[in-house]
Amino acid sequence: MITEHVLFFYMLGVGLLAFIFHEIDDRSKDVLPTEYSKLASPIERRLYNALVLNGYCVQAQVKCGPYRIDLVIGKLAIECDGKESHSFPSQKAHDRKKNAYLRKQGYKVMWISGNSIVNRMPGV
């Protein structure tokens, strides 16, 4: 009798784990290839993976007016940028205009440097 109960709960546990892993696998097939394939740089991919693994629903390369947002979570626009591409005065001016435009559209804008993503990921 006890053996039957142990076997029953063992099989129930195995079935539950199989179901959970199947569901996780199905969700990743639907979301990851479409969003992940849109990512433009290794730092975007690294941050995207960290956010998804922490349960966030992340959209990649979202068009907003004349601009493109690297990553979006709800109304949070996340820009992942390498230092070298945003150190020129013309690029800084473009970034300020983009930031102002996105704020007018209701986004909270967060700029994260590539250095922070690579070297300080848990704290980002």
CSV table of N, CA and C in Angstrom, one decimal:
chain,number,residue,atom,x,y,z
A,1,MET,N,0.8,-1.2,0.0
A,1,MET,CA,0.0,0.0,0.0
A,1,MET,C,0.9,1.3,0.0
A,2,ILE,N,1.9,1.3,0.9
A,2,ILE,CA,2.8,2.5,0.9
A,2,ILE,C,3.5,2.6,-0.4
A,3,THR,N,4.0,1.5,-0.9
A,3,THR,CA,4.7,1.5,-2.2
A,3,THR,C,3.8,2.1,-3.3
A,4,GLU,N,2.6,1.7,-3.3
A,4,GLU,CA,1.7,2.3,-4.3
A,4,GLU,C,1.6,3.8,-4.2
A,5,HIS,N,1.5,4.3,-3.0
A,5,HIS,CA,1.4,5.7,-2.8
A,5,HIS,C,2.7,6.4,-3.2
A,6,VAL,N,3.8,5.9,-2.8
A,6,VAL,CA,5.1,6.4,-3.2
A,6,VAL,C,5.2,6.5,-4.7
A,7,LEU,N,4.9,5.4,-5.4
A,7,LEU,CA,4.9,5.3,-6.8
A,7,LEU,C,4.0,6.3,-7.5
A,8,PHE,N,2.8,6.4,-6.9
A,8,PHE,CA,1.8,7.4,-7.4
A,8,PHE,C,2.3,8.8,-7.4
A,9,PHE,N,2.9,9.2,-6.2
A,9,PHE,CA,3.4,10.6,-6.1
A,9,PHE,C,4.6,10.8,-6.9
A,10,TYR,N,5.4,9.8,-7.0
A,10,TYR,CA,6.6,9.9,-7.9
A,10,TYR,C,6.2,10.2,-9.3
A,11,MET,N,5.2,9.4,-9.8
A,11,MET,CA,4.8,9.5,-11.2
A,11,MET,C,4.1,10.9,-11.4
A,12,LEU,N,3.3,11.3,-10.3
A,12,LEU,CA,2.7,12.6,-10.4
A,12,LEU,C,3.7,13.7,-10.5
A,13,GLY,N,4.8,13.6,-9.7
A,13,GLY,CA,5.9,14.6,-9.8
A,13,GLY,C,6.6,14.6,-11.1
A,14,VAL,N,6.9,13.5,-11.7
A,14,VAL,CA,7.5,13.4,-13.0
A,14,VAL,C,6.6,14.0,-14.0
A,15,GLY,N,5.3,13.7,-14.0
A,15,GLY,CA,4.4,14.3,-14.9
A,15,GLY,C,4.3,15.8,-14.8
A,16,LEU,N,4.3,16.3,-13.6
A,16,LEU,CA,4.2,17.7,-13.4
A,16,LEU,C,5.5,18.4,-13.9
A,17,LEU,N,6.6,17.9,-13.6
A,17,LEU,CA,7.9,18.4,-14.1
A,17,LEU,C,7.9,18.4,-15.7
A,18,ALA,N,7.4,17.3,-16.3
A,18,ALA,CA,7.4,17.3,-17.7
A,18,ALA,C,6.5,18.3,-18.3
A,19,PHE,N,5.3,18.5,-17.6
A,19,PHE,CA,4.4,19.6,-18.1
A,19,PHE,C,5.0,21.0,-18.0
A,20,ILE,N,5.7,21.2,-16.9
A,20,ILE,CA,6.3,22.6,-16.6
A,20,ILE,C,7.4,22.8,-17.7
A,21,PHE,N,8.2,21.9,-17.9
A,21,PHE,CA,9.3,22.1,-18.9
A,21,PHE,C,8.8,22.2,-20.3
A,22,HIS,N,7.7,21.4,-20.6
A,22,HIS,CA,7.1,21.5,-21.9
A,22,HIS,C,6.5,22.9,-22.1
A,23,GLU,N,5.8,23.5,-21.1
A,23,GLU,CA,5.3,24.8,-21.2
A,23,GLU,C,6.4,25.9,-21.3
A,24,ILE,N,7.4,25.8,-20.6
A,24,ILE,CA,8.6,26.7,-20.7
A,24,ILE,C,9.2,26.6,-22.1
A,25,ASP,N,9.3,25.4,-22.6
A,25,ASP,CA,9.9,25.2,-23.9
A,25,ASP,C,9.0,25.8,-25.0
A,26,ASP,N,7.7,25.6,-24.9
A,26,ASP,CA,6.8,26.2,-25.9
A,26,ASP,C,6.8,27.7,-25.9
A,27,ARG,N,6.8,28.3,-24.7
A,27,ARG,CA,6.8,29.8,-24.6
A,27,ARG,C,8.1,30.4,-25.2
A,28,SER,N,9.3,29.7,-25.0
A,28,SER,CA,10.5,30.2,-25.5
A,28,SER,C,10.5,30.1,-27.0
A,29,LYS,N,9.9,29.1,-27.6
A,29,LYS,CA,9.8,29.0,-29.1
A,29,LYS,C,9.0,30.1,-29.7
A,30,ASP,N,8.0,30.5,-29.0
A,30,ASP,CA,7.1,31.6,-29.6
A,30,ASP,C,7.8,32.9,-29.5
A,31,VAL,N,8.4,33.3,-28.4
A,31,VAL,CA,8.9,34.6,-28.1
A,31,VAL,C,10.3,34.8,-28.5
A,32,LEU,N,11.2,33.9,-28.1
A,32,LEU,CA,12.6,34.1,-28.3
A,32,LEU,C,13.0,34.3,-29.8
A,33,PRO,N,12.6,33.4,-30.7
A,33,PRO,CA,13.2,33.6,-32.1
A,33,PRO,C,12.7,34.9,-32.7
A,34,THR,N,11.5,35.4,-32.5
A,34,THR,CA,11.1,36.6,-33.1
A,34,THR,C,11.7,37.8,-32.5
A,35,GLU,N,11.7,37.9,-31.2
A,35,GLU,CA,12.3,39.1,-30.5
A,35,GLU,C,13.8,39.0,-30.5
A,36,TYR,N,14.3,37.8,-30.2
A,36,TYR,CA,15.8,37.7,-30.1
A,36,TYR,C,16.5,38.0,-31.4
A,37,SER,N,15.8,37.6,-32.5
A,37,SER,CA,16.5,37.8,-33.8
A,37,SER,C,16.5,39.3,-34.2
A,38,LYS,N,15.7,40.1,-33.5
A,38,LYS,CA,15.7,41.6,-33.8
A,38,LYS,C,16.9,42.3,-33.2
A,39,LEU,N,17.5,41.7,-32.2
A,39,LEU,CA,18.5,42.4,-31.4
A,39,LEU,C,19.7,42.8,-32.3
A,40,ALA,N,20.2,44.0,-32.1
A,40,ALA,CA,21.3,44.5,-33.0
A,40,ALA,C,22.7,44.3,-32.5
A,41,SER,N,22.9,44.0,-31.2
A,41,SER,CA,24.3,44.0,-30.7
A,41,SER,C,24.4,42.9,-29.6
A,42,PRO,N,25.6,42.5,-29.3
A,42,PRO,CA,25.8,41.6,-28.2
A,42,PRO,C,25.4,42.1,-26.8
A,43,ILE,N,25.5,43.4,-26.6
A,43,ILE,CA,25.1,43.9,-25.3
A,43,ILE,C,23.6,43.9,-25.2
A,44,GLU,N,22.9,44.2,-26.3
A,44,GLU,CA,21.4,44.1,-26.3
A,44,GLU,C,21.0,42.6,-26.0
A,45,ARG,N,21.7,41.7,-26.6
A,45,ARG,CA,21.3,40.3,-26.4
A,45,ARG,C,21.6,39.9,-24.9
A,46,ARG,N,22.7,40.3,-24.4
A,46,ARG,CA,23.0,40.0,-23.0
A,46,ARG,C,22.0,40.5,-22.0
A,47,LEU,N,21.6,41.8,-22.2
A,47,LEU,CA,20.6,42.4,-21.3
A,47,LEU,C,19.2,41.8,-21.5
A,48,TYR,N,18.9,41.5,-22.8
A,48,TYR,CA,17.6,40.9,-23.1
A,48,TYR,C,17.5,39.5,-22.4
A,49,ASN,N,18.5,38.7,-22.5
A,49,ASN,CA,18.5,37.4,-21.9
A,49,ASN,C,18.3,37.5,-20.4
A,50,ALA,N,19.1,38.4,-19.8
A,50,ALA,CA,19.0,38.6,-18.3
A,50,ALA,C,17.5,39.0,-17.9
A,51,LEU,N,16.9,39.9,-18.7
A,51,LEU,CA,15.6,40.4,-18.3
A,51,LEU,C,14.6,39.2,-18.5
A,52,VAL,N,14.7,38.5,-19.6
A,52,VAL,CA,13.7,37.4,-19.9
A,52,VAL,C,13.9,36.3,-18.8
A,53,LEU,N,15.1,36.0,-18.5
A,53,LEU,CA,15.3,35.0,-17.4
A,53,LEU,C,14.8,35.4,-16.1
A,54,ASN,N,14.6,36.7,-15.9
A,54,ASN,CA,14.1,37.2,-14.6
A,54,ASN,C,12.6,37.5,-14.7
A,55,GLY,N,12.0,37.0,-15.8
A,55,GLY,CA,10.5,37.0,-15.9
A,55,GLY,C,9.9,38.2,-16.6
A,56,TYR,N,10.7,39.1,-17.2
A,56,TYR,CA,10.1,40.2,-17.8
A,56,TYR,C,9.7,39.9,-19.3
A,57,CYS,N,8.7,40.5,-19.7
A,57,CYS,CA,8.2,40.4,-21.1
A,57,CYS,C,8.9,41.6,-21.9
A,58,VAL,N,9.8,41.2,-22.7
A,58,VAL,CA,10.7,42.3,-23.3
A,58,VAL,C,10.4,42.3,-24.8
A,59,GLN,N,10.2,43.5,-25.4
A,59,GLN,CA,10.1,43.6,-26.8
A,59,GLN,C,11.4,44.3,-27.3
A,60,ALA,N,11.9,43.8,-28.5
A,60,ALA,CA,13.1,44.3,-29.0
A,60,ALA,C,12.9,45.2,-30.3
A,61,GLN,N,13.7,46.2,-30.4
A,61,GLN,CA,13.7,47.1,-31.6
A,61,GLN,C,12.3,47.6,-31.9
A,62,VAL,N,11.7,48.3,-31.0
A,62,VAL,CA,10.4,48.8,-31.1
A,62,VAL,C,10.4,50.2,-31.8
A,63,LYS,N,9.6,50.3,-32.8
A,63,LYS,CA,9.6,51.6,-33.6
A,63,LYS,C,8.7,52.6,-32.8
A,64,CYS,N,9.1,53.8,-32.6
A,64,CYS,CA,8.4,54.8,-32.0
A,64,CYS,C,8.6,56.1,-32.7
A,65,GLY,N,7.7,56.5,-33.6
A,65,GLY,CA,7.9,57.7,-34.4
A,65,GLY,C,9.1,57.5,-35.3
A,66,PRO,N,10.0,58.5,-35.4
A,66,PRO,CA,11.2,58.4,-36.2
A,66,PRO,C,12.3,57.6,-35.5
A,67,TYR,N,12.0,57.1,-34.3
A,67,TYR,CA,13.1,56.4,-33.6
A,67,TYR,C,12.8,54.9,-33.4
A,68,ARG,N,13.9,54.2,-33.0
A,68,ARG,CA,13.8,52.8,-32.7
A,68,ARG,C,14.3,52.6,-31.3
A,69,ILE,N,13.6,51.9,-30.4
A,69,ILE,CA,14.0,51.7,-29.0
A,69,ILE,C,14.6,50.3,-29.0
A,70,ASP,N,15.8,50.2,-28.3
A,70,ASP,CA,16.4,48.9,-28.2
A,70,ASP,C,15.6,47.8,-27.6
A,71,LEU,N,15.2,48.1,-26.3
A,71,LEU,CA,14.3,47.2,-25.6
A,71,LEU,C,13.2,47.9,-24.9
A,72,VAL,N,12.0,47.3,-24.8
A,72,VAL,CA,10.9,47.9,-24.2
A,72,VAL,C,10.2,46.9,-23.2
A,73,ILE,N,9.9,47.4,-22.0
A,73,ILE,CA,9.2,46.6,-21.1
A,73,ILE,C,8.0,47.6,-20.6
A,74,GLY,N,6.8,47.3,-21.1
A,74,GLY,CA,5.7,48.2,-20.8
A,74,GLY,C,6.0,49.6,-21.4
A,75,LYS,N,6.1,50.6,-20.5
A,75,LYS,CA,6.4,51.9,-20.9
A,75,LYS,C,7.8,52.3,-20.5
A,76,LEU,N,8.7,51.4,-20.3
A,76,LEU,CA,10.1,51.6,-20.0
A,76,LEU,C,10.9,51.3,-21.3
A,77,ALA,N,11.5,52.4,-21.8
A,77,ALA,CA,12.4,52.3,-23.0
A,77,ALA,C,13.8,52.1,-22.5
A,78,ILE,N,14.5,51.1,-22.9
A,78,ILE,CA,15.8,50.8,-22.5
A,78,ILE,C,16.8,50.9,-23.7
A,79,GLU,N,17.7,51.8,-23.6
A,79,GLU,CA,18.7,52.0,-24.6
A,79,GLU,C,20.0,51.4,-24.2
A,80,CYS,N,20.6,50.5,-24.9
A,80,CYS,CA,21.9,49.8,-24.6
A,80,CYS,C,22.9,50.4,-25.6
A,81,ASP,N,23.9,51.1,-25.0
A,81,ASP,CA,24.8,51.8,-25.9
A,81,ASP,C,26.2,51.7,-25.5
A,82,GLY,N,27.0,51.4,-26.5
A,82,GLY,CA,28.5,51.4,-26.3
A,82,GLY,C,29.0,52.9,-26.2
A,83,LYS,N,30.0,53.1,-25.4
A,83,LYS,CA,30.5,54.4,-25.2
A,83,LYS,C,31.0,55.1,-26.5
A,84,GLU,N,31.7,54.3,-27.3
A,84,GLU,CA,32.2,54.8,-28.5
A,84,GLU,C,31.2,55.4,-29.5
A,85,SER,N,30.0,54.8,-29.6
A,85,SER,CA,29.0,55.3,-30.5
A,85,SER,C,28.2,56.5,-30.0
A,86,HIS,N,28.4,56.9,-28.8
A,86,HIS,CA,27.6,58.0,-28.2
A,86,HIS,C,28.4,59.0,-27.6
A,87,SER,N,29.7,59.2,-28.0
A,87,SER,CA,30.6,60.2,-27.5
A,87,SER,C,30.7,61.4,-28.4
A,88,PHE,N,30.2,61.3,-29.6
A,88,PHE,CA,30.4,62.5,-30.5
A,88,PHE,C,29.3,63.5,-30.2
A,89,PRO,N,29.6,64.8,-30.3
A,89,PRO,CA,28.6,65.8,-30.0
A,89,PRO,C,27.3,65.6,-30.8
A,90,SER,N,27.4,65.3,-32.1
A,90,SER,CA,26.2,65.1,-33.0
A,90,SER,C,25.3,64.0,-32.4
A,91,GLN,N,26.0,62.9,-32.0
A,91,GLN,CA,25.2,61.7,-31.5
A,91,GLN,C,24.6,62.1,-30.1
A,92,LYS,N,25.3,62.9,-29.3
A,92,LYS,CA,24.7,63.3,-28.0
A,92,LYS,C,23.4,64.1,-28.3
A,93,ALA,N,23.5,65.0,-29.2
A,93,ALA,CA,22.3,65.9,-29.6
A,93,ALA,C,21.2,65.0,-30.0
A,94,HIS,N,21.5,64.0,-30.9
A,94,HIS,CA,20.4,63.1,-31.4
A,94,HIS,C,19.8,62.3,-30.2
A,95,ASP,N,20.7,61.9,-29.3
A,95,ASP,CA,20.2,61.1,-28.1
A,95,ASP,C,19.3,62.0,-27.2
A,96,ARG,N,19.6,63.3,-27.1
A,96,ARG,CA,18.8,64.2,-26.3
A,96,ARG,C,17.4,64.4,-26.9
A,97,LYS,N,17.4,64.5,-28.3
A,97,LYS,CA,16.1,64.7,-29.0
A,97,LYS,C,15.3,63.4,-28.9
A,98,LYS,N,15.9,62.3,-29.0
A,98,LYS,CA,15.2,61.0,-28.9
A,98,LYS,C,14.6,60.8,-27.5
A,99,ASN,N,15.4,61.1,-26.5
A,99,ASN,CA,15.0,61.0,-25.1
A,99,ASN,C,13.8,61.9,-24.9
A,100,ALA,N,13.8,63.1,-25.4
A,100,ALA,CA,12.7,64.0,-25.2
A,100,ALA,C,11.4,63.5,-25.9
A,101,TYR,N,11.6,63.0,-27.1
A,101,TYR,CA,10.5,62.5,-27.9
A,101,TYR,C,9.8,61.3,-27.2
A,102,LEU,N,10.7,60.4,-26.7
A,102,LEU,CA,10.2,59.2,-26.1
A,102,LEU,C,9.4,59.6,-24.8
A,103,ARG,N,9.9,60.5,-24.1
A,103,ARG,CA,9.2,61.0,-22.8
A,103,ARG,C,7.9,61.6,-23.2
A,104,LYS,N,7.8,62.3,-24.2
A,104,LYS,CA,6.5,62.9,-24.7
A,104,LYS,C,5.5,61.8,-25.1
A,105,GLN,N,6.0,60.6,-25.5
A,105,GLN,CA,5.2,59.5,-25.9
A,105,GLN,C,4.8,58.7,-24.6
A,106,GLY,N,5.2,59.1,-23.5
A,106,GLY,CA,4.9,58.4,-22.2
A,106,GLY,C,5.9,57.4,-21.7
A,107,TYR,N,7.0,57.3,-22.4
A,107,TYR,CA,8.0,56.3,-21.9
A,107,TYR,C,8.9,56.9,-20.8
A,108,LYS,N,9.3,56.1,-19.9
A,108,LYS,CA,10.4,56.4,-19.0
A,108,LYS,C,11.7,55.8,-19.7
A,109,VAL,N,12.7,56.6,-19.9
A,109,VAL,CA,13.8,56.2,-20.7
A,109,VAL,C,15.0,55.9,-19.8
A,110,MET,N,15.6,54.8,-20.0
A,110,MET,CA,16.8,54.3,-19.3
A,110,MET,C,17.9,54.0,-20.3
A,111,TRP,N,19.0,54.7,-20.1
A,111,TRP,CA,20.2,54.5,-20.9
A,111,TRP,C,21.2,53.7,-20.1
A,112,ILE,N,21.6,52.5,-20.7
A,112,ILE,CA,22.5,51.6,-20.0
A,112,ILE,C,23.8,51.5,-20.9
A,113,SER,N,24.9,51.7,-20.3
A,113,SER,CA,26.2,51.6,-21.1
A,113,SER,C,26.5,50.1,-21.3
A,114,GLY,N,27.2,49.9,-22.4
A,114,GLY,CA,27.7,48.5,-22.7
A,114,GLY,C,28.6,48.0,-21.6
A,115,ASN,N,29.4,48.9,-21.0
A,115,ASN,CA,30.3,48.6,-20.0
A,115,ASN,C,29.6,48.1,-18.7
A,116,SER,N,28.5,48.8,-18.4
A,116,SER,CA,27.6,48.3,-17.2
A,116,SER,C,27.0,46.9,-17.5
A,117,ILE,N,26.6,46.7,-18.7
A,117,ILE,CA,26.0,45.4,-19.0
A,117,ILE,C,27.0,44.3,-19.0
A,118,VAL,N,28.2,44.6,-19.5
A,118,VAL,CA,29.2,43.5,-19.5
A,118,VAL,C,29.8,43.3,-18.1
A,119,ASN,N,30.1,44.4,-17.4
A,119,ASN,CA,30.9,44.2,-16.2
A,119,ASN,C,30.1,44.2,-14.9
A,120,ARG,N,28.9,44.7,-14.9
A,120,ARG,CA,28.1,44.8,-13.7
A,120,ARG,C,26.7,44.3,-13.9
A,121,MET,N,26.5,43.2,-14.6
A,121,MET,CA,25.2,42.8,-14.9
A,121,MET,C,24.2,42.6,-13.7
A,122,PRO,N,24.6,41.9,-12.7
A,122,PRO,CA,23.7,41.7,-11.6
A,122,PRO,C,23.1,43.0,-11.0
A,123,GLY,N,23.9,44.1,-11.0
A,123,GLY,CA,23.5,45.3,-10.5
A,123,GLY,C,22.7,46.2,-11.4
A,124,VAL,N,22.7,45.9,-12.7
A,124,VAL,CA,22.1,46.7,-13.7
A,124,VAL,C,20.6,46.6,-13.6
